[in-house]
Amino acid sequence: MAATCSFDKSVRVWNLETGAEISRMDGHSDKVFGVSMAGNGGKVVSCSWDMSVRVWDVGTGEALGPPMQPPSGLAPGVTPPQQPGSRSMAALMLKGHEKEVLAVAVTGDGGRAVSGSVDGTVRMWDVSSGEQVSKCEGHTDWVMGVAVTPNGSLAASCGRDATVRLWTLSGREVLKIAHTGEVVSVALSPDGGRVVSAQGKQVLIWDGNSGKSLKALSKHTGVVRAVAVSPGGDKVVSGSQDMTVIVWDLHRMAHERTFEGHQGVVR
């Protein structure tokens, strides 16, 4: 399965073998900027320009936990009209961010979520209860991206303040990696030993323990907008404004393959 989000305010889950839409979740009141699926496929967490983080059940498209409050202008108990194909309009909302939320990541078991916001904070959440576990402060500008290891032992964040920061899920900062410009995306290897960041037209590889720069990968001709590490920890995938997707070998820190076909920015 795969989860996607859109500026049409929806979150959708797809069957990768058949291409069929499994579930559509409506409820965000503004553009949805990020989505993350637990490794067991049971939960999806989304974040939006509406300043909320929401948790969904993949199988039913319904909320996990108590329903959200009705949108402004609707009386309590009144259900807003559903969009065609929608299976849910409510979600468990993780409340705390004071401005728009740009990025979210969830642990492999779906127990914890990490979010980053325009308010400059990174927040850790208990997905089942919706309670905020910790609030991480350190960034001095927008937090543009977040990542978390599958076992939840380490989280990463990046931002417009030209830094990548690593955190424990209790909220303690363990490493700060300075960059020369804003960082729009970050990824972690499964064991946290490698940090991958996107800055300008480069994909940067760092040692996750020392913060030492290991390699700057240059192949894109446009700004890199997204990076991800494969579940096996051996590949990095990057997407760029040059409309290409590149696969890199993380062990050799070298270009492996370029995919072309997109007609716009790849995020």
mmCIF file of C-alpha atoms in Angstrom:
data_model
loop_
_atom_site.group_PDB
_atom_site.id
_atom_site.type_symbol
_atom_site.label_atom_id
_atom_site.label_comp_id
_atom_site.label_asym_id
_atom_site.label_seq_id
_atom_site.Cartn_x
_atom_site.Cartn_y
_atom_site.Cartn_z
ATOM 1 C CA MET A 1 0.000 0.000 0.000
ATOM 2 C CA ALA A 2 0.963 3.619 -0.464
ATOM 3 C CA ALA A 3 -0.473 6.808 1.019
ATOM 4 C CA THR A 4 -0.604 10.131 -0.815
ATOM 5 C CA CYS A 5 -1.747 13.628 0.045
ATOM 6 C CA SER A 6 -2.752 16.594 -2.028
ATOM 7 C CA PHE A 7 -3.504 20.292 -2.132
ATOM 8 C CA ASP A 8 -7.113 19.123 -2.774
ATOM 9 C CA LYS A 9 -7.204 18.575 1.035
ATOM 10 C CA SER A 10 -7.546 14.781 0.774
ATOM 11 C CA VAL A 11 -5.447 11.829 1.916
ATOM 12 C CA ARG A 12 -5.678 8.625 -0.122
ATOM 13 C CA VAL A 13 -4.408 5.064 0.236
ATOM 14 C CA TRP A 14 -3.713 2.916 -2.831
ATOM 15 C CA ASN A 15 -3.180 -0.729 -3.677
ATOM 16 C CA LEU A 16 0.205 -0.786 -5.419
ATOM 17 C CA GLU A 17 -0.532 -4.013 -7.300
ATOM 18 C CA THR A 18 -3.893 -3.061 -8.773
ATOM 19 C CA GLY A 19 -3.740 0.729 -8.657
ATOM 20 C CA ALA A 20 -7.132 0.787 -6.934
ATOM 21 C CA GLU A 21 -7.968 3.390 -4.329
ATOM 22 C CA ILE A 22 -8.434 1.625 -0.993
ATOM 23 C CA SER A 23 -9.553 4.568 1.072
ATOM 24 C CA ARG A 24 -9.996 8.314 0.842
ATOM 25 C CA MET A 25 -9.927 10.499 3.927
ATOM 26 C CA ASP A 26 -11.355 14.006 3.896
ATOM 27 C CA GLY A 27 -11.334 16.326 6.865
ATOM 28 C CA HIS A 28 -8.437 18.733 6.496
ATOM 29 C CA SER A 29 -9.655 22.254 5.765
ATOM 30 C CA ASP A 30 -6.574 23.332 3.793
ATOM 31 C CA LYS A 31 -3.732 21.917 1.688
ATOM 32 C CA VAL A 32 -2.268 18.641 2.980
ATOM 33 C CA PHE A 33 1.526 18.926 2.933
ATOM 34 C CA GLY A 34 2.655 15.596 4.342
ATOM 35 C CA VAL A 35 1.574 12.021 4.957
ATOM 36 C CA SER A 36 3.255 9.010 6.541
ATOM 37 C CA MET A 37 2.115 5.395 6.860
ATOM 38 C CA ALA A 38 3.093 3.041 9.672
ATOM 39 C CA GLY A 39 5.160 0.086 8.525
ATOM 40 C CA ASN A 40 2.371 -2.336 9.433
ATOM 41 C CA GLY A 41 -0.032 -0.410 7.188
ATOM 42 C CA GLY A 42 -2.588 0.124 9.911
ATOM 43 C CA LYS A 43 -2.378 3.872 10.418
ATOM 44 C CA VAL A 44 -1.809 6.968 8.333
ATOM 45 C CA VAL A 45 -0.782 10.323 9.817
ATOM 46 C CA SER A 46 -1.216 13.538 7.826
ATOM 47 C CA CYS A 47 -0.340 17.206 8.329
ATOM 48 C CA SER A 48 -1.720 20.327 6.780
ATOM 49 C CA TRP A 49 -1.648 24.065 6.272
ATOM 50 C CA ASP A 50 -4.716 24.055 8.562
ATOM 51 C CA MET A 51 -2.230 23.664 11.482
ATOM 52 C CA SER A 52 -3.366 20.135 12.349
ATOM 53 C CA VAL A 53 -1.869 16.656 12.429
ATOM 54 C CA ARG A 54 -4.476 13.903 11.976
ATOM 55 C CA VAL A 55 -4.518 10.145 12.422
ATOM 56 C CA TRP A 56 -6.541 7.793 10.201
ATOM 57 C CA ASP A 57 -7.374 4.095 10.095
ATOM 58 C CA VAL A 58 -6.256 2.654 6.750
ATOM 59 C CA GLY A 59 -8.741 -0.187 6.579
ATOM 60 C CA THR A 60 -11.867 1.882 7.201
ATOM 61 C CA GLY A 61 -10.832 5.439 6.434
ATOM 62 C CA GLU A 62 -12.273 6.347 9.825
ATOM 63 C CA ALA A 63 -10.876 8.252 12.754
ATOM 64 C CA LEU A 64 -8.760 6.694 15.459
ATOM 65 C CA GLY A 65 -9.943 8.074 18.765
ATOM 66 C CA PRO A 66 -12.603 10.706 19.409
ATOM 67 C CA PRO A 67 -13.895 12.764 16.460
ATOM 68 C CA MET A 68 -12.693 16.288 15.863
ATOM 69 C CA GLN A 69 -14.823 19.315 16.632
ATOM 70 C CA PRO A 70 -17.106 20.481 13.802
ATOM 71 C CA PRO A 71 -15.686 23.126 11.457
ATOM 72 C CA SER A 72 -16.427 26.753 12.238
ATOM 73 C CA GLY A 73 -19.998 27.670 11.405
ATOM 74 C CA LEU A 74 -21.457 24.205 11.989
ATOM 75 C CA ALA A 75 -23.470 23.458 15.087
ATOM 76 C CA PRO A 76 -22.381 20.538 17.308
ATOM 77 C CA GLY A 77 -23.759 17.269 15.990
ATOM 78 C CA VAL A 78 -24.049 18.541 12.408
ATOM 79 C CA THR A 79 -22.003 16.489 9.953
ATOM 80 C CA PRO A 80 -20.381 18.390 7.083
ATOM 81 C CA PRO A 81 -21.189 17.108 3.566
ATOM 82 C CA GLN A 82 -18.854 14.360 2.382
ATOM 83 C CA GLN A 83 -16.887 14.508 -0.817
ATOM 84 C CA PRO A 84 -17.617 11.835 -3.449
ATOM 85 C CA GLY A 85 -15.800 8.627 -2.517
ATOM 86 C CA SER A 86 -15.002 9.791 0.978
ATOM 87 C CA ARG A 87 -15.250 7.238 3.769
ATOM 88 C CA SER A 88 -14.561 9.607 6.642
ATOM 89 C CA MET A 89 -14.686 13.299 7.509
ATOM 90 C CA ALA A 90 -13.289 13.077 11.040
ATOM 91 C CA ALA A 91 -9.900 12.279 12.462
ATOM 92 C CA LEU A 92 -8.092 12.202 15.727
ATOM 93 C CA MET A 93 -6.346 15.586 15.784
ATOM 94 C CA LEU A 94 -2.959 15.978 17.417
ATOM 95 C CA LYS A 95 -3.138 19.515 18.753
ATOM 96 C CA GLY A 96 -0.230 21.721 19.705
ATOM 97 C CA HIS A 97 1.341 23.443 16.710
ATOM 98 C CA GLU A 98 0.642 27.153 16.558
ATOM 99 C CA LYS A 99 1.200 27.544 12.813
ATOM 100 C CA GLU A 100 0.994 25.500 9.623
ATOM 101 C CA VAL A 101 2.419 21.948 9.755
ATOM 102 C CA LEU A 102 4.680 21.056 6.833
ATOM 103 C CA ALA A 103 6.038 17.589 7.608
ATOM 104 C CA VAL A 104 5.165 14.407 9.465
ATOM 105 C CA ALA A 105 6.710 10.967 9.971
ATOM 106 C CA VAL A 106 5.511 7.910 11.896
ATOM 107 C CA THR A 107 7.400 5.009 13.480
ATOM 108 C CA GLY A 108 7.187 1.538 12.003
ATOM 109 C CA ASP A 109 4.714 0.278 14.588
ATOM 110 C CA GLY A 110 2.539 3.376 14.326
ATOM 111 C CA GLY A 111 2.995 4.185 18.001
ATOM 112 C CA ARG A 112 4.751 7.549 17.690
ATOM 113 C CA ALA A 113 4.603 10.415 15.195
ATOM 114 C CA VAL A 114 6.933 13.357 14.615
ATOM 115 C CA SER A 115 5.833 16.655 13.065
ATOM 116 C CA GLY A 116 7.513 19.885 11.986
ATOM 117 C CA SER A 117 5.903 23.282 11.586
ATOM 118 C CA VAL A 118 6.187 26.873 10.467
ATOM 119 C CA ASP A 119 6.171 27.649 14.209
ATOM 120 C CA GLY A 120 9.777 26.380 14.326
ATOM 121 C CA THR A 121 9.080 23.419 16.589
ATOM 122 C CA VAL A 122 9.322 19.666 16.216
ATOM 123 C CA ARG A 123 6.752 17.729 18.229
ATOM 124 C CA MET A 124 6.520 14.068 19.219
ATOM 125 C CA TRP A 125 3.101 12.444 19.623
ATOM 126 C CA ASP A 126 1.526 9.327 21.059
ATOM 127 C CA VAL A 127 -0.575 8.264 18.089
ATOM 128 C CA SER A 128 -3.094 6.198 20.062
ATOM 129 C CA SER A 129 -4.003 8.854 22.617
ATOM 130 C CA GLY A 130 -3.226 11.971 20.608
ATOM 131 C CA GLU A 131 -1.131 13.298 23.478
ATOM 132 C CA GLN A 132 1.987 15.368 22.836
ATOM 133 C CA VAL A 133 5.001 13.490 24.192
ATOM 134 C CA SER A 134 7.564 16.249 23.735
ATOM 135 C CA LYS A 135 8.143 19.638 22.143
ATOM 136 C CA CYS A 136 11.559 20.162 20.570
ATOM 137 C CA GLU A 137 12.812 23.716 20.286
ATOM 138 C CA GLY A 138 16.037 24.747 18.610
ATOM 139 C CA HIS A 139 15.211 25.664 15.018
ATOM 140 C CA THR A 140 15.069 29.414 14.454
ATOM 141 C CA ASP A 141 12.856 29.291 11.357
ATOM 142 C CA TRP A 142 10.373 27.017 9.587
ATOM 143 C CA VAL A 143 10.847 23.268 10.002
ATOM 144 C CA MET A 144 10.601 21.945 6.446
ATOM 145 C CA GLY A 145 11.090 18.206 6.903
ATOM 146 C CA VAL A 146 11.178 15.438 9.496
ATOM 147 C CA ALA A 147 12.153 11.766 9.560
ATOM 148 C CA VAL A 148 12.211 8.976 12.126
ATOM 149 C CA THR A 149 13.902 5.591 12.321
ATOM 150 C CA PRO A 150 11.548 2.584 12.071
ATOM 151 C CA ASN A 151 12.081 1.643 15.728
ATOM 152 C CA GLY A 152 11.509 5.197 16.890
ATOM 153 C CA SER A 153 14.880 5.606 18.547
ATOM 154 C CA LEU A 154 15.883 8.697 16.598
ATOM 155 C CA ALA A 155 14.169 11.546 14.762
ATOM 156 C CA ALA A 156 15.585 14.155 12.391
ATOM 157 C CA SER A 157 14.390 17.588 11.349
ATOM 158 C CA CYS A 158 15.544 20.191 8.837
ATOM 159 C CA GLY A 159 14.645 23.765 8.159
ATOM 160 C CA ARG A 160 15.051 27.195 6.703
ATOM 161 C CA ASP A 161 17.606 27.976 9.420
ATOM 162 C CA ALA A 162 20.164 25.916 7.447
ATOM 163 C CA THR A 163 20.403 23.096 9.981
ATOM 164 C CA VAL A 164 19.559 19.437 10.384
ATOM 165 C CA ARG A 165 18.953 18.350 13.965
ATOM 166 C CA LEU A 166 18.695 14.881 15.480
ATOM 167 C CA TRP A 167 16.472 14.200 18.483
ATOM 168 C CA THR A 168 15.529 11.398 20.788
ATOM 169 C CA LEU A 169 11.783 10.831 20.929
ATOM 170 C CA SER A 170 11.847 12.205 24.463
ATOM 171 C CA GLY A 171 12.762 15.542 22.870
ATOM 172 C CA ARG A 172 16.491 15.787 23.591
ATOM 173 C CA GLU A 173 18.661 17.225 20.817
ATOM 174 C CA VAL A 174 21.647 14.940 20.218
ATOM 175 C CA LEU A 175 23.231 16.433 17.104
ATOM 176 C CA LYS A 176 23.132 19.625 15.039
ATOM 177 C CA ILE A 177 24.479 19.603 11.476
ATOM 178 C CA ALA A 178 25.089 23.040 9.981
ATOM 179 C CA HIS A 179 24.443 23.643 6.276
ATOM 180 C CA THR A 180 25.137 26.632 4.046
ATOM 181 C CA GLY A 181 21.520 27.178 3.012
ATOM 182 C CA GLU A 182 17.970 26.112 3.790
ATOM 183 C CA VAL A 183 17.361 22.360 3.989
ATOM 184 C CA VAL A 184 14.022 21.251 2.562
ATOM 185 C CA SER A 185 14.110 17.489 3.151
ATOM 186 C CA VAL A 186 15.851 14.996 5.417
ATOM 187 C CA ALA A 187 15.988 11.210 5.705
ATOM 188 C CA LEU A 188 17.580 8.652 8.019
ATOM 189 C CA SER A 189 18.971 5.200 7.393
ATOM 190 C CA PRO A 190 17.095 2.539 9.399
ATOM 191 C CA ASP A 191 19.812 2.394 12.073
ATOM 192 C CA GLY A 192 20.312 6.164 12.175
ATOM 193 C CA GLY A 193 23.925 5.815 11.102
ATOM 194 C CA ARG A 194 23.470 7.917 7.981
ATOM 195 C CA VAL A 195 21.651 11.218 7.553
ATOM 196 C CA VAL A 196 20.631 12.393 4.083
ATOM 197 C CA SER A 197 19.661 15.992 3.400
ATOM 198 C CA ALA A 198 18.565 18.068 0.417
ATOM 199 C CA GLN A 199 20.223 21.445 -0.047
ATOM 200 C CA GLY A 200 20.173 23.313 -3.322
ATOM 201 C CA LYS A 201 20.916 20.955 -6.195
ATOM 202 C CA GLN A 202 22.801 18.484 -3.994
ATOM 203 C CA VAL A 203 22.028 15.400 -1.948
ATOM 204 C CA LEU A 204 24.270 15.448 1.131
ATOM 205 C CA ILE A 205 25.335 12.382 3.132
ATOM 206 C CA TRP A 206 26.375 12.740 6.788
ATOM 207 C CA ASP A 207 27.558 10.486 9.586
ATOM 208 C CA GLY A 208 24.641 10.196 12.002
ATOM 209 C CA ASN A 209 26.884 9.830 15.032
ATOM 210 C CA SER A 210 29.477 12.559 14.515
ATOM 211 C CA GLY A 211 27.751 14.856 12.015
ATOM 212 C CA LYS A 212 30.762 14.590 9.717
ATOM 213 C CA SER A 213 30.149 15.293 6.029
ATOM 214 C CA LEU A 214 30.686 12.120 4.006
ATOM 215 C CA LYS A 215 29.669 13.045 0.466
ATOM 216 C CA ALA A 216 27.927 15.674 -1.630
ATOM 217 C CA LEU A 217 26.093 13.982 -4.496
ATOM 218 C CA SER A 218 25.711 16.214 -7.545
ATOM 219 C CA LYS A 219 23.683 15.093 -10.534
ATOM 220 C CA HIS A 220 20.443 17.068 -10.389
ATOM 221 C CA THR A 221 20.249 20.256 -12.462
ATOM 222 C CA GLY A 222 17.475 21.749 -10.341
ATOM 223 C CA VAL A 223 16.820 22.216 -6.638
ATOM 224 C CA VAL A 224 16.327 18.899 -4.815
ATOM 225 C CA ARG A 225 12.903 18.898 -3.132
ATOM 226 C CA ALA A 226 12.770 15.457 -1.494
ATOM 227 C CA VAL A 227 15.007 12.639 -0.291
ATOM 228 C CA ALA A 228 14.214 9.198 1.103
ATOM 229 C CA VAL A 229 16.171 6.123 2.203
ATOM 230 C CA SER A 230 15.002 2.639 1.233
ATOM 231 C CA PRO A 231 13.775 0.274 3.975
ATOM 232 C CA GLY A 232 16.913 -1.822 3.494
ATOM 233 C CA GLY A 233 19.125 1.207 4.001
ATOM 234 C CA ASP A 234 21.119 0.685 0.812
ATOM 235 C CA LYS A 235 19.469 3.196 -1.542
ATOM 236 C CA VAL A 236 18.673 6.900 -1.516
ATOM 237 C CA VAL A 237 16.002 8.341 -3.779
ATOM 238 C CA SER A 238 15.818 12.052 -4.582
ATOM 239 C CA GLY A 239 13.287 14.168 -6.453
ATOM 240 C CA SER A 240 14.017 17.554 -7.954
ATOM 241 C CA GLN A 241 12.717 20.643 -9.681
ATOM 242 C CA ASP A 242 14.570 19.320 -12.746
ATOM 243 C CA MET A 243 11.637 16.863 -13.046
ATOM 244 C CA THR A 244 13.810 13.785 -12.479
ATOM 245 C CA VAL A 245 14.073 11.091 -9.818
ATOM 246 C CA ILE A 246 17.520 9.743 -9.057
ATOM 247 C CA VAL A 247 18.438 6.535 -7.232
ATOM 248 C CA TRP A 248 21.785 6.566 -5.419
ATOM 249 C CA ASP A 249 23.747 3.699 -3.881
ATOM 250 C CA LEU A 250 24.128 4.724 -0.234
ATOM 251 C CA HIS A 251 27.028 2.370 0.478
ATOM 252 C CA ARG A 252 29.105 3.536 -2.488
ATOM 253 C CA MET A 253 27.594 7.040 -2.284
ATOM 254 C CA ALA A 254 27.285 7.080 -6.054
ATOM 255 C CA HIS A 255 24.704 7.625 -8.792
ATOM 256 C CA GLU A 256 22.866 4.488 -9.826
ATOM 257 C CA ARG A 257 19.931 5.421 -12.060
ATOM 258 C CA THR A 258 17.893 8.393 -13.258
ATOM 259 C CA PHE A 259 14.172 8.267 -13.985
ATOM 260 C CA GLU A 260 12.574 10.809 -16.314
ATOM 261 C CA GLY A 261 8.953 11.412 -17.246
ATOM 262 C CA HIS A 262 7.516 13.909 -14.792
ATOM 263 C CA GLN A 263 6.310 17.175 -16.277
ATOM 264 C CA GLY A 264 6.767 19.210 -13.121
ATOM 265 C CA VAL A 265 8.591 19.469 -9.826
ATOM 266 C CA VAL A 266 9.148 16.101 -8.136
ATOM 267 C CA ARG A 267 8.439 16.138 -4.403
#
